[in-house]
PDB file of C-alpha atoms and ligand atoms in Angstrom:
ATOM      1  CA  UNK Q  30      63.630 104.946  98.111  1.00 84.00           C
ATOM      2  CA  UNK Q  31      65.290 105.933 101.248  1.00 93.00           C
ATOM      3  CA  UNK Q  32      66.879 109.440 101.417  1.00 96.00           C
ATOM      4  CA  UNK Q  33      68.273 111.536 104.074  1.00 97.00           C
ATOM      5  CA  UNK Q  34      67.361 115.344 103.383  1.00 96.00           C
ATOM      6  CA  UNK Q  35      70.902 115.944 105.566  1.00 97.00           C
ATOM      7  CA  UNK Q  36      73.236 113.459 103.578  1.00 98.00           C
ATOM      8  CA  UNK Q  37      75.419 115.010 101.046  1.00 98.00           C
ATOM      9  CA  UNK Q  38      75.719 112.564  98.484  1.00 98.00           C
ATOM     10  CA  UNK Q  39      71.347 112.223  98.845  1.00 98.00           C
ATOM     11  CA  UNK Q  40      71.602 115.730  97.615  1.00 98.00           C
ATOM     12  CA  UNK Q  41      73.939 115.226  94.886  1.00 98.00           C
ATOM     13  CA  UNK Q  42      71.706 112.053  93.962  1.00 98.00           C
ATOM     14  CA  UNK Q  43      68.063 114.286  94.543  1.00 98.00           C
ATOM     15  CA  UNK Q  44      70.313 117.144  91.598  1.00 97.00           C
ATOM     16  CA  UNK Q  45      70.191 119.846  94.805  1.00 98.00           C
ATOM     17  CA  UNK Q  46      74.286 120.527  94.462  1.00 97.00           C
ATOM     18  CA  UNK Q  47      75.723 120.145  91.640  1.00 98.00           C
ATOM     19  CA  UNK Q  48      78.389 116.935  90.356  1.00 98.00           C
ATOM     20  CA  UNK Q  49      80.383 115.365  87.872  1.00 98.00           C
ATOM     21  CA  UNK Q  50      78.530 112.539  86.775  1.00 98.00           C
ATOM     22  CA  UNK Q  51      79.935 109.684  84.828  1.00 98.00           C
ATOM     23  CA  UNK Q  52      77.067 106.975  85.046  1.00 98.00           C
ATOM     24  CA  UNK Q  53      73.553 107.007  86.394  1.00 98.00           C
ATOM     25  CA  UNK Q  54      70.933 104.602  86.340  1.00 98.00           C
ATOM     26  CA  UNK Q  55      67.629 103.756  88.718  1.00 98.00           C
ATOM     27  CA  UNK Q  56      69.876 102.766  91.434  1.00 98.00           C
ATOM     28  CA  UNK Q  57      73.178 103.615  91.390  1.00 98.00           C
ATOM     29  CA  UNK Q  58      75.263 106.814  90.244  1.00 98.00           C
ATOM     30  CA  UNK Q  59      78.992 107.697  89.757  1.00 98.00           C
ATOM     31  CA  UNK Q  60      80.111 110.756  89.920  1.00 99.00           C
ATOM     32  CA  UNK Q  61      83.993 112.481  90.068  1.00 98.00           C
ATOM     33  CA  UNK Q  62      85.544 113.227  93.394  1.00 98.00           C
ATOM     34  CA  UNK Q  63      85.374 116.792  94.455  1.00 98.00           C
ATOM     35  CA  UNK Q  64      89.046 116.321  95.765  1.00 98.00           C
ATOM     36  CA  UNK Q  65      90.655 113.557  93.583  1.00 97.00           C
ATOM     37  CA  UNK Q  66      93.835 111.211  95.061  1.00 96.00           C
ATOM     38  CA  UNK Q  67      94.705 109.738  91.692  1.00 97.00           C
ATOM     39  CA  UNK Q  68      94.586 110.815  88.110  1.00 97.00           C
ATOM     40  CA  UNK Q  69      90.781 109.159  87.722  1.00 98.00           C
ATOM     41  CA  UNK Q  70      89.087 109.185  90.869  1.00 98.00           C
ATOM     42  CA  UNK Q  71      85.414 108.304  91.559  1.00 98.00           C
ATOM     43  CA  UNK Q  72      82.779 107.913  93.863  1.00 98.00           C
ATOM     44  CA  UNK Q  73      79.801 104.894  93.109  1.00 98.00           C
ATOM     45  CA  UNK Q  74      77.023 105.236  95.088  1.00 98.00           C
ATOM     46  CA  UNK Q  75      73.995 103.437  95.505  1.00 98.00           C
ATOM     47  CA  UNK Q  76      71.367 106.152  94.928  1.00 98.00           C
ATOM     48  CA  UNK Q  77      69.180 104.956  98.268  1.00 98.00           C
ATOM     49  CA  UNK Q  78      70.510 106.012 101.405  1.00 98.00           C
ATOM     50  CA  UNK Q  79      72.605 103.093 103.165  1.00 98.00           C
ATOM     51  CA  UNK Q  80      74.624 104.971 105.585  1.00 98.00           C
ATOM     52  CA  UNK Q  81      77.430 102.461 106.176  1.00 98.00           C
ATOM     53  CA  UNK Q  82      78.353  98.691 105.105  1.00 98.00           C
ATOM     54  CA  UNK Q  83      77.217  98.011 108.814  1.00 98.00           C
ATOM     55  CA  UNK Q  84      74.133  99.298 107.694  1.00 97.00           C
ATOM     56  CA  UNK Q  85      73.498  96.723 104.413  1.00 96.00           C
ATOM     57  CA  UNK Q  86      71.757  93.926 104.401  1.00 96.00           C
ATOM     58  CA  UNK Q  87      70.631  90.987 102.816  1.00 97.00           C
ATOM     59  CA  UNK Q  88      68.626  92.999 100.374  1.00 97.00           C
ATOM     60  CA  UNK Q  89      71.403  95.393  99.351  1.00 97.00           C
ATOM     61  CA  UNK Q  90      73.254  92.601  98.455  1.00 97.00           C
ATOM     62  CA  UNK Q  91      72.294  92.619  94.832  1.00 97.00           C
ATOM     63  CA  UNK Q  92      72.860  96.245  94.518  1.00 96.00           C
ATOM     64  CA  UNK Q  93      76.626  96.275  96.197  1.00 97.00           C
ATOM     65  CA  UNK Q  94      77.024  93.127  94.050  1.00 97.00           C
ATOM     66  CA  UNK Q  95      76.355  95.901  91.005  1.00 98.00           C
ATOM     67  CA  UNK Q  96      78.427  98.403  91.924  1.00 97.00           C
ATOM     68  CA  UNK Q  97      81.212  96.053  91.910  1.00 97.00           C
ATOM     69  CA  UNK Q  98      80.859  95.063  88.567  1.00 97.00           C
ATOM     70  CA  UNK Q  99      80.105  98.586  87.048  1.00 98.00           C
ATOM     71  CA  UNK Q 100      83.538  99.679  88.203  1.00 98.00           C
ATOM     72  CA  UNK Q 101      85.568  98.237  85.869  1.00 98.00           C
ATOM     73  CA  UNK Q 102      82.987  99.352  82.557  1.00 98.00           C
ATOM     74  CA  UNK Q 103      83.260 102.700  84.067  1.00 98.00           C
ATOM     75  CA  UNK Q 104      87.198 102.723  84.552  1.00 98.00           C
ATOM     76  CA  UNK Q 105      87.363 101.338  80.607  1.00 98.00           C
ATOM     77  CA  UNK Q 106      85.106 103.645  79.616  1.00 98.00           C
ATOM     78  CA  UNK Q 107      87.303 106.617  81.209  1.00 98.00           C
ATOM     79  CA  UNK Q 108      90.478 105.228  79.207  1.00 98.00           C
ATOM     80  CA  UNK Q 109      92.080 103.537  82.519  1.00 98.00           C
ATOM     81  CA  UNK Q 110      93.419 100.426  81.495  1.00 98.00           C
ATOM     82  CA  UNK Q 111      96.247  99.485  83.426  1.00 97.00           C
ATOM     83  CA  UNK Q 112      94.452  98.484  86.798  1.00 97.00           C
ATOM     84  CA  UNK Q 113      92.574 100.365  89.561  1.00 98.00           C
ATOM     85  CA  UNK Q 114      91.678 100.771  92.622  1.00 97.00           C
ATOM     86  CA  UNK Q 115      88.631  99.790  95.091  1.00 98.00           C
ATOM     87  CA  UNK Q 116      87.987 101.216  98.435  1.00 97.00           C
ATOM     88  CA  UNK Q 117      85.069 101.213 100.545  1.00 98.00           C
ATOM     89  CA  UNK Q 118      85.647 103.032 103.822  1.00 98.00           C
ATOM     90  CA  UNK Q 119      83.450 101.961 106.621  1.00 98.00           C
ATOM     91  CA  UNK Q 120      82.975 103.818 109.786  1.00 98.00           C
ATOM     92  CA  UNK Q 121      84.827 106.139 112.173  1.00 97.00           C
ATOM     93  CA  UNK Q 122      88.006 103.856 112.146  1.00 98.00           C
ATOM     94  CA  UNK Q 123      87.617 102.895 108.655  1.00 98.00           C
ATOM     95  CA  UNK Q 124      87.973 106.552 107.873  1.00 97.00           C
ATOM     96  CA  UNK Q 125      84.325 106.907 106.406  1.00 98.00           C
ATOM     97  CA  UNK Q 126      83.868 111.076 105.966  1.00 98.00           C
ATOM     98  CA  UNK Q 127      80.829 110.616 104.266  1.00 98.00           C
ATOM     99  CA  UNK Q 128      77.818 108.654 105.570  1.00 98.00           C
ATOM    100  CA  UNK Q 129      76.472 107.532 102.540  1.00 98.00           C
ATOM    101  CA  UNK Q 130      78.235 104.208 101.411  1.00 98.00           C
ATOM    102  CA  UNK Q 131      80.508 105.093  98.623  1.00 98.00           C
ATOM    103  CA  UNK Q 132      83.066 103.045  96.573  1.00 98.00           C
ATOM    104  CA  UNK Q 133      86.196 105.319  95.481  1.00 98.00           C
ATOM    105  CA  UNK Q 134      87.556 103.944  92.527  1.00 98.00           C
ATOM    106  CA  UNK Q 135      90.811 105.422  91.072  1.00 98.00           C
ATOM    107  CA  UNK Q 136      92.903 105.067  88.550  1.00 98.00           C
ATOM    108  CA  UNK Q 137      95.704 106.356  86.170  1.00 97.00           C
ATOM    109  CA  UNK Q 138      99.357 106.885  86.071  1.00 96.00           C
ATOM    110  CA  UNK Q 139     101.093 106.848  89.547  1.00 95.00           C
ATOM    111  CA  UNK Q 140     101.862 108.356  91.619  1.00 94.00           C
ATOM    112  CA  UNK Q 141      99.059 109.036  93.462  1.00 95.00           C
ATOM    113  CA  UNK Q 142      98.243 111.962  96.398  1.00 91.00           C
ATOM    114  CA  UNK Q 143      97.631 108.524  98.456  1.00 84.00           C
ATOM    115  CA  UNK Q 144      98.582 105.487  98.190  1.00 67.00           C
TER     116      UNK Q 144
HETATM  117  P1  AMP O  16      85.292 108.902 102.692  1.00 80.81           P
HETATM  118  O1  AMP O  16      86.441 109.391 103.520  1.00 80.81           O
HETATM  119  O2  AMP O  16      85.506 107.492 102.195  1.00 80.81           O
HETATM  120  O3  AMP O  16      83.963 109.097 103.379  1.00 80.81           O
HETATM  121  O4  AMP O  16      85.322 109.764 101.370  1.00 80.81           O
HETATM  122  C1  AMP O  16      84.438 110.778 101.084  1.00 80.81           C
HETATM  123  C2  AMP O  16      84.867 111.351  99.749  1.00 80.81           C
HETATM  124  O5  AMP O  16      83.825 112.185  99.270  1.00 80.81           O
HETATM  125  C3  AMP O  16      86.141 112.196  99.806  1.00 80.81           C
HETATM  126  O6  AMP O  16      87.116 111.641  98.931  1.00 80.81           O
HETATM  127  C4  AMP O  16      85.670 113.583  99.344  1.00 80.81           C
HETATM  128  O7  AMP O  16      86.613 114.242  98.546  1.00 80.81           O
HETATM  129  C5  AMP O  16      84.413 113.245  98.556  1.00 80.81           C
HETATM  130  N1  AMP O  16      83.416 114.305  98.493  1.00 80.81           N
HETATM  131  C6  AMP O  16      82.878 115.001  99.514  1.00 80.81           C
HETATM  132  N2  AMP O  16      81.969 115.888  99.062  1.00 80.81           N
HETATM  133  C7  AMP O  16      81.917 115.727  97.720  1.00 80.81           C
HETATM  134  C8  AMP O  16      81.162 116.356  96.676  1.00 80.81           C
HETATM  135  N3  AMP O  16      80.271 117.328  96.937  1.00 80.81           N
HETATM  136  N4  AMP O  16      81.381 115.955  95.407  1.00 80.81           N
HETATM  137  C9  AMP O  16      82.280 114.995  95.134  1.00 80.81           C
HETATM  138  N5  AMP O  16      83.007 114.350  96.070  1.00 80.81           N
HETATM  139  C10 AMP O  16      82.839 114.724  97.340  1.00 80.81           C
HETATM  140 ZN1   ZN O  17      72.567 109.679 101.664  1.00 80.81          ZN
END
C-alpha cells in the first residue's frame, strides 16, 4: 500500500502519532479532527496515500465510492441525525492543508466555527 513516511495523516494511519479514531478497516479510517468546525467533525481517509483528488484514478474509484457511503453509518452511529456535512478540499485553491485526500464530515447543532 502506498505511504509517504512525510504525510501526516500516513503517520496517524502507520499508529506513529496518536488519533481519535471512530472507524477503521483494511482501507479506510476515520478519525476526529484535531481542530473541530462543528459539534461532530471528522476526517475519512483512505488509508493508502492518494495525495489529492487530482491524484485518483480509475482504481480509487471503488474506494472514494466507500468513503462516501460510510459517512452517513458513521454520522448515525455518533448520534447526528439531523443532516451533515461533506467536504473534500482539493488543492492549493481548494484550500487542501493536508496532502492526503481527506473527507471532513461534520455535524451537530449549529452554529458552526464555519459555515
Ligand atoms: P484541509 O484544509 O482540508 O487539508 O484540512 C485538514 C484538516 O486536518 C484540518 O481540519 C485540520 O484540523 C486537520 N488535522 C491536521 N492535523 C491533524 C491531526 N494530527 N489530527 C486530526 N486532525 C488533523
Ligand atoms: Zn499520506
Amino acid at each position: 500500500m502506498s505511504s509517504d513516511p512525510d504525510c501526516i495523516f500516513c503517520k496517524i494511519v502507520a499508529g506513529k502519532i496518536p488519533a481519535k479514531k471512530v472507524y477503521e478497516d483494511a482501507e479506510l479510517l476515520a478519525f476526529h479532527d484535531i481542530h473541530p468546525w462543528a459539534p461532530v467533525h471528522i476526517l475519512l481517509i483512505p488509508k493508502q496515500h492518494v495525495a489529492t483528488l487530482y491524484d485518483a484514478g480509475p482504481e480509487h474509484e471503488a474506494l472514494f465510492g466507500r468513503m462516501l457511503g460510510l459517512a452517513p453509518r458513521l454520522m448515525r452511529e455518533l448520534g447526528v441525525l439531523d443532516g451533515f456535512r461533506t467536504v473534500v478540499n482539493t488543492g492549493r485553491n481548494g484550500g487542501q492543508e493536508v496532502f492526503h485526500v481527506h473527507m471532513h464530515v461534520m455535524g451537530g447543532p449549529r452554529p458552526w466555527a464555519k459555515g
